[in-house]
Short mmCIF file of C-alpha atoms in Angstrom, two decimals:
data_model
loop_
_atom_site.label_atom_id
_atom_site.label_comp_id
_atom_site.label_asym_id
_atom_site.label_seq_id
_atom_site.Cartn_x
_atom_site.Cartn_y
_atom_site.Cartn_z
CA MET A 1281 -13.07 -27.16 -9.81
CA LEU A 1282 -16.31 -25.39 -11.00
CA LEU A 1283 -17.89 -23.80 -8.31
CA HIS A 1284 -21.39 -21.82 -8.14
CA ILE A 1285 -21.17 -19.37 -5.09
CA PRO A 1286 -24.65 -17.72 -4.59
CA GLU A 1287 -25.30 -14.22 -3.29
CA VAL A 1288 -21.76 -13.06 -3.29
CA LEU A 1289 -22.98 -9.36 -3.17
CA THR A 1290 -25.78 -8.05 -0.89
CA PRO A 1291 -28.71 -6.60 -2.71
CA GLU A 1292 -27.65 -3.17 -1.72
CA GLU A 1293 -24.02 -3.74 -3.04
CA LEU A 1294 -25.55 -4.95 -6.29
CA ALA A 1295 -27.60 -2.21 -6.90
CA HIS A 1296 -24.76 0.15 -6.25
CA CYS A 1297 -22.46 -1.64 -8.75
CA ARG A 1298 -25.11 -1.24 -11.22
CA THR A 1299 -26.02 2.38 -10.84
CA VAL A 1300 -22.27 3.14 -11.17
CA LEU A 1301 -21.86 0.85 -14.17
CA HIS A 1302 -25.01 2.25 -15.85
CA ALA A 1303 -23.56 5.94 -15.90
CA ALA A 1304 -19.89 4.54 -16.64
CA ASP A 1305 -17.86 5.63 -19.69
CA TRP A 1306 -17.04 2.08 -20.99
CA ARG A 1307 -14.18 1.45 -23.31
CA ASP A 1308 -12.78 -1.46 -25.60
CA GLY A 1309 -12.17 -4.53 -23.56
CA LYS A 1310 -9.03 -5.40 -25.50
CA VAL A 1311 -6.94 -3.30 -23.31
CA THR A 1312 -6.63 -6.19 -20.76
CA ALA A 1313 -6.35 -9.02 -23.24
CA GLY A 1314 -3.09 -10.94 -24.24
CA GLN A 1315 -2.02 -10.67 -27.79
CA GLN A 1316 -3.60 -14.04 -28.86
CA SER A 1317 -6.99 -13.61 -26.83
CA ALA A 1318 -7.28 -9.91 -28.11
CA LYS A 1319 -8.19 -11.05 -31.46
CA ALA A 1320 -11.38 -13.08 -30.00
CA LYS A 1321 -12.24 -10.38 -27.59
CA HIS A 1322 -15.27 -8.14 -28.55
CA ASN A 1323 -16.63 -6.44 -25.44
CA LEU A 1324 -16.42 -3.28 -23.35
CA GLN A 1325 -14.69 -2.67 -20.06
CA LEU A 1326 -14.65 -0.21 -17.24
CA PRO A 1327 -11.14 1.56 -17.52
CA LEU A 1328 -8.86 1.14 -14.75
CA ASP A 1329 -8.57 4.96 -14.37
CA HIS A 1330 -12.33 5.42 -13.89
CA PRO A 1331 -13.01 7.58 -10.88
CA GLN A 1332 -15.01 4.65 -9.32
CA HIS A 1333 -13.27 1.74 -10.60
CA ARG A 1334 -11.26 1.51 -7.28
CA GLU A 1335 -14.41 1.95 -5.18
CA LEU A 1336 -16.25 -1.14 -7.09
CA ALA A 1337 -13.29 -3.34 -6.85
CA ASP A 1338 -12.91 -2.79 -3.21
CA LEU A 1339 -16.53 -3.57 -2.68
CA VAL A 1340 -16.16 -6.82 -4.47
CA LEU A 1341 -12.85 -7.76 -2.52
CA ARG A 1342 -14.70 -7.04 0.78
CA ALA A 1343 -17.57 -9.65 -0.51
CA LEU A 1344 -14.98 -12.04 -0.99
CA GLY A 1345 -13.16 -11.51 2.36
CA ARG A 1346 -16.32 -12.37 4.08
CA ASN A 1347 -17.45 -15.25 2.01
CA PRO A 1348 -16.57 -18.67 3.51
CA LEU A 1349 -17.23 -20.77 0.49
CA PHE A 1350 -14.84 -18.68 -1.60
CA ASN A 1351 -12.28 -18.71 0.81
CA SER A 1352 -12.49 -22.38 1.53
CA ALA A 1353 -12.34 -23.59 -2.24
CA VAL A 1354 -9.74 -21.03 -3.37
CA VAL A 1355 -7.38 -20.54 -0.32
CA PRO A 1356 -6.57 -17.26 -1.64
CA ARG A 1357 -3.06 -15.73 -1.52
CA ARG A 1358 -3.51 -12.70 -3.86
CA VAL A 1359 -6.43 -11.65 -5.89
CA VAL A 1360 -5.95 -9.14 -8.94
CA PRO A 1361 -8.24 -6.19 -8.31
CA PRO A 1362 -11.73 -7.10 -9.98
CA LEU A 1363 -12.29 -5.83 -13.45
CA PHE A 1364 -15.87 -5.15 -15.06
CA ASN A 1365 -17.03 -5.74 -18.56
CA ARG A 1366 -19.87 -5.46 -20.60
CA TYR A 1367 -21.15 -7.42 -23.52
CA ASP A 1368 -24.02 -5.76 -25.66
CA ALA A 1369 -25.82 -7.26 -28.50
CA GLY A 1370 -23.43 -8.84 -31.05
CA MET A 1371 -20.51 -8.84 -28.71
CA SER A 1372 -18.76 -12.07 -27.49
CA PHE A 1373 -15.20 -13.53 -26.63
CA GLY A 1374 -14.03 -16.55 -28.49
CA ALA A 1375 -12.53 -19.44 -26.94
CA HIS A 1376 -9.32 -18.51 -25.12
CA VAL A 1377 -7.01 -19.51 -22.25
CA ASP A 1378 -6.19 -16.66 -19.68
CA ASN A 1379 -2.44 -15.71 -19.18
CA ALA A 1380 -0.58 -17.61 -16.62
CA VAL A 1381 0.84 -14.69 -15.07
CA ARG A 1382 -0.76 -11.00 -14.66
CA PRO A 1383 0.37 -8.00 -13.33
CA ILE A 1384 -1.31 -6.38 -10.11
CA PRO A 1385 -2.09 -2.50 -11.14
CA GLY A 1386 -0.58 -0.02 -8.88
CA THR A 1387 1.72 -2.21 -7.25
CA GLY A 1388 4.89 -1.07 -9.08
CA GLY A 1389 5.48 -4.35 -11.06
CA MET A 1390 4.05 -7.01 -8.51
CA ARG A 1391 2.77 -10.04 -10.51
CA ILE A 1392 0.54 -12.96 -9.65
CA ARG A 1393 0.26 -16.63 -11.12
CA THR A 1394 -3.41 -17.04 -12.10
CA ASP A 1395 -4.57 -20.31 -10.49
CA VAL A 1396 -8.27 -19.62 -10.46
CA SER A 1397 -10.67 -17.50 -12.28
CA SER A 1398 -13.98 -15.78 -11.16
CA THR A 1399 -16.85 -14.27 -13.01
CA LEU A 1400 -19.39 -12.39 -10.71
CA PHE A 1401 -22.70 -11.86 -12.55
CA LEU A 1402 -24.15 -8.49 -12.45
CA SER A 1403 -26.99 -8.84 -14.76
CA ASP A 1404 -29.92 -11.12 -14.16
CA PRO A 1405 -30.39 -13.81 -17.00
CA GLU A 1406 -33.78 -12.24 -18.20
CA GLU A 1407 -31.98 -9.16 -19.25
CA TYR A 1408 -30.04 -10.67 -21.96
CA ASP A 1409 -30.26 -13.43 -24.30
CA GLY A 1410 -26.93 -15.49 -25.15
CA GLY A 1411 -23.84 -14.28 -23.18
CA GLU A 1412 -23.14 -17.72 -21.36
CA LEU A 1413 -19.84 -18.50 -20.11
CA CYS A 1414 -18.83 -21.66 -21.64
CA ILE A 1415 -16.15 -23.88 -19.93
CA TYR A 1416 -14.66 -26.37 -22.01
CA ASP A 1417 -13.36 -29.55 -19.99
CA GLU A 1418 -13.14 -33.26 -20.24
CA SER A 1419 -16.89 -33.61 -19.75
CA GLY A 1420 -17.70 -31.27 -22.89
CA VAL A 1421 -19.04 -27.66 -22.84
CA ARG A 1422 -20.78 -26.49 -19.80
CA GLU A 1423 -22.81 -23.19 -20.23
CA ILE A 1424 -23.12 -20.88 -17.30
CA LYS A 1425 -25.63 -18.06 -16.70
CA LEU A 1426 -26.17 -17.09 -13.13
CA PRO A 1427 -28.47 -14.65 -11.20
CA ALA A 1428 -27.12 -11.32 -10.55
CA GLY A 1429 -24.85 -11.08 -7.60
CA ASP A 1430 -23.83 -15.05 -7.90
CA MET A 1431 -20.32 -16.02 -9.04
CA ILE A 1432 -18.83 -18.98 -10.78
CA VAL A 1433 -15.06 -19.87 -9.78
CA TYR A 1434 -12.93 -22.30 -12.11
CA ASP A 1435 -9.56 -23.31 -12.54
CA THR A 1436 -7.64 -20.78 -14.88
CA THR A 1437 -6.06 -23.75 -17.00
CA VAL A 1438 -9.40 -24.41 -18.76
CA LEU A 1439 -10.37 -23.18 -22.16
CA HIS A 1440 -13.50 -21.00 -22.12
CA SER A 1441 -15.31 -18.35 -24.03
CA VAL A 1442 -18.56 -16.11 -23.74
CA ALA A 1443 -21.05 -16.78 -26.02
CA PRO A 1444 -22.26 -13.92 -28.53
CA VAL A 1445 -25.16 -11.57 -26.80
CA THR A 1446 -28.15 -11.59 -29.10
CA ARG A 1447 -30.44 -9.30 -26.96
CA GLY A 1448 -29.82 -6.80 -23.85
CA SER A 1449 -26.54 -6.38 -21.97
CA ARG A 1450 -24.48 -8.49 -20.03
CA TRP A 1451 -22.53 -7.21 -17.11
CA ALA A 1452 -20.11 -8.87 -14.99
CA SER A 1453 -16.89 -8.51 -12.66
CA PHE A 1454 -13.86 -10.73 -13.34
CA PHE A 1455 -10.71 -11.51 -11.70
CA TRP A 1456 -8.08 -14.13 -10.94
CA THR A 1457 -6.58 -15.44 -7.79
CA GLN A 1458 -3.32 -16.93 -7.05
CA SER A 1459 -3.95 -19.46 -4.41
CA MET A 1460 -1.87 -20.58 -1.44
CA ILE A 1461 -2.27 -24.19 -2.68
CA ARG A 1462 -0.92 -24.16 -6.46
CA GLU A 1463 -2.00 -27.66 -7.33
CA ASP A 1464 -5.63 -27.62 -8.14
CA SER A 1465 -6.27 -31.51 -6.98
CA GLN A 1466 -4.88 -30.66 -3.70
CA ARG A 1467 -7.23 -27.42 -3.52
CA ARG A 1468 -10.25 -29.87 -4.36
CA LEU A 1469 -9.01 -32.22 -1.75
CA LEU A 1470 -8.68 -29.52 1.10
CA PHE A 1471 -12.25 -28.17 0.03
CA GLU A 1472 -13.95 -31.59 0.23
CA LEU A 1473 -12.11 -32.07 3.77
CA ASP A 1474 -13.18 -28.70 4.86
CA ARG A 1475 -17.00 -29.26 3.97
CA ALA A 1476 -16.77 -32.38 5.69
CA ILE A 1477 -15.40 -31.02 8.93
CA ILE A 1478 -18.12 -28.31 8.70
CA ASP A 1479 -21.02 -30.83 8.10
CA LEU A 1480 -19.58 -33.13 10.94
CA ARG A 1481 -19.42 -30.21 13.24
CA THR A 1482 -23.13 -29.67 12.93
CA ARG A 1483 -23.71 -33.08 14.44
CA LEU A 1484 -20.96 -33.39 17.03
CA PRO A 1485 -19.33 -31.16 19.26
CA ASP A 1486 -16.04 -29.47 18.53
CA ASP A 1487 -14.07 -31.47 20.95
CA ASP A 1488 -15.23 -34.65 19.50
CA PRO A 1489 -12.20 -36.86 18.76
CA ALA A 1490 -13.56 -37.66 15.13
CA VAL A 1491 -13.81 -33.79 14.54
CA LEU A 1492 -10.46 -33.13 16.13
CA LYS A 1493 -8.67 -35.76 14.05
CA LEU A 1494 -10.16 -34.26 11.00
CA VAL A 1495 -9.24 -30.79 11.71
CA ASN A 1496 -5.72 -31.90 12.55
CA CYS A 1497 -5.63 -33.59 9.23
CA TYR A 1498 -6.73 -30.53 7.44
CA HIS A 1499 -4.26 -28.16 8.93
CA ASN A 1500 -1.35 -30.57 8.52
CA LEU A 1501 -2.12 -31.00 4.84
CA MET A 1502 -2.18 -27.14 4.61
CA ARG A 1503 1.28 -27.18 6.36
CA GLN A 1504 2.75 -29.35 3.58
CA TRP A 1505 1.14 -27.86 0.59
CA CYS A 1506 0.82 -24.05 1.50
CA GLU A 1507 2.94 -21.42 -0.44
CA MET A 1508 3.59 -18.31 1.44
#
């Protein structure tokens, strides 16, 4: 899965995030990296104990909750509270794989399996040079640089990196999700089916037999594949 979700944040939410982050006391980003990826990580991060970290994380979580595209594609079970990072000129994050299991801060030891990764861009592309999120998959390298407020969602299993920033500053929120659908091929199938149902409902009434059959198929597959 590699999905671009536009306008996750409203203009007002985006402006508030940027105002808070502009005044923030950023720290070394290695604090949340694994032993291996810490060697490749050169960026800054909003500390978890920052007074407004919880506020911004909750703002992003609310935005995810109301976003039908995210919920359809990811089928989230648990989401690690969003983190916030910053790459100034000369900073980068070399190729790495995210940890398969991560703790959820403030839960007394609860952990999640990381199925899906998300990067929510908080800086517009013209504000910095470089800083592309690079996804390495069977088709090669995909370089991603989205408008502020837009988000990219991808399978956590893939190798990825952040290219060196050569001008300006790149801000983003990033987080991991454990899906109710563990297998990525099953998630893709359900997502395609859900999109087809939504498209069909624009042309047929909800009680049309074709619509009802597809909806029934979708929910029966969910019953087979969901982990609760």
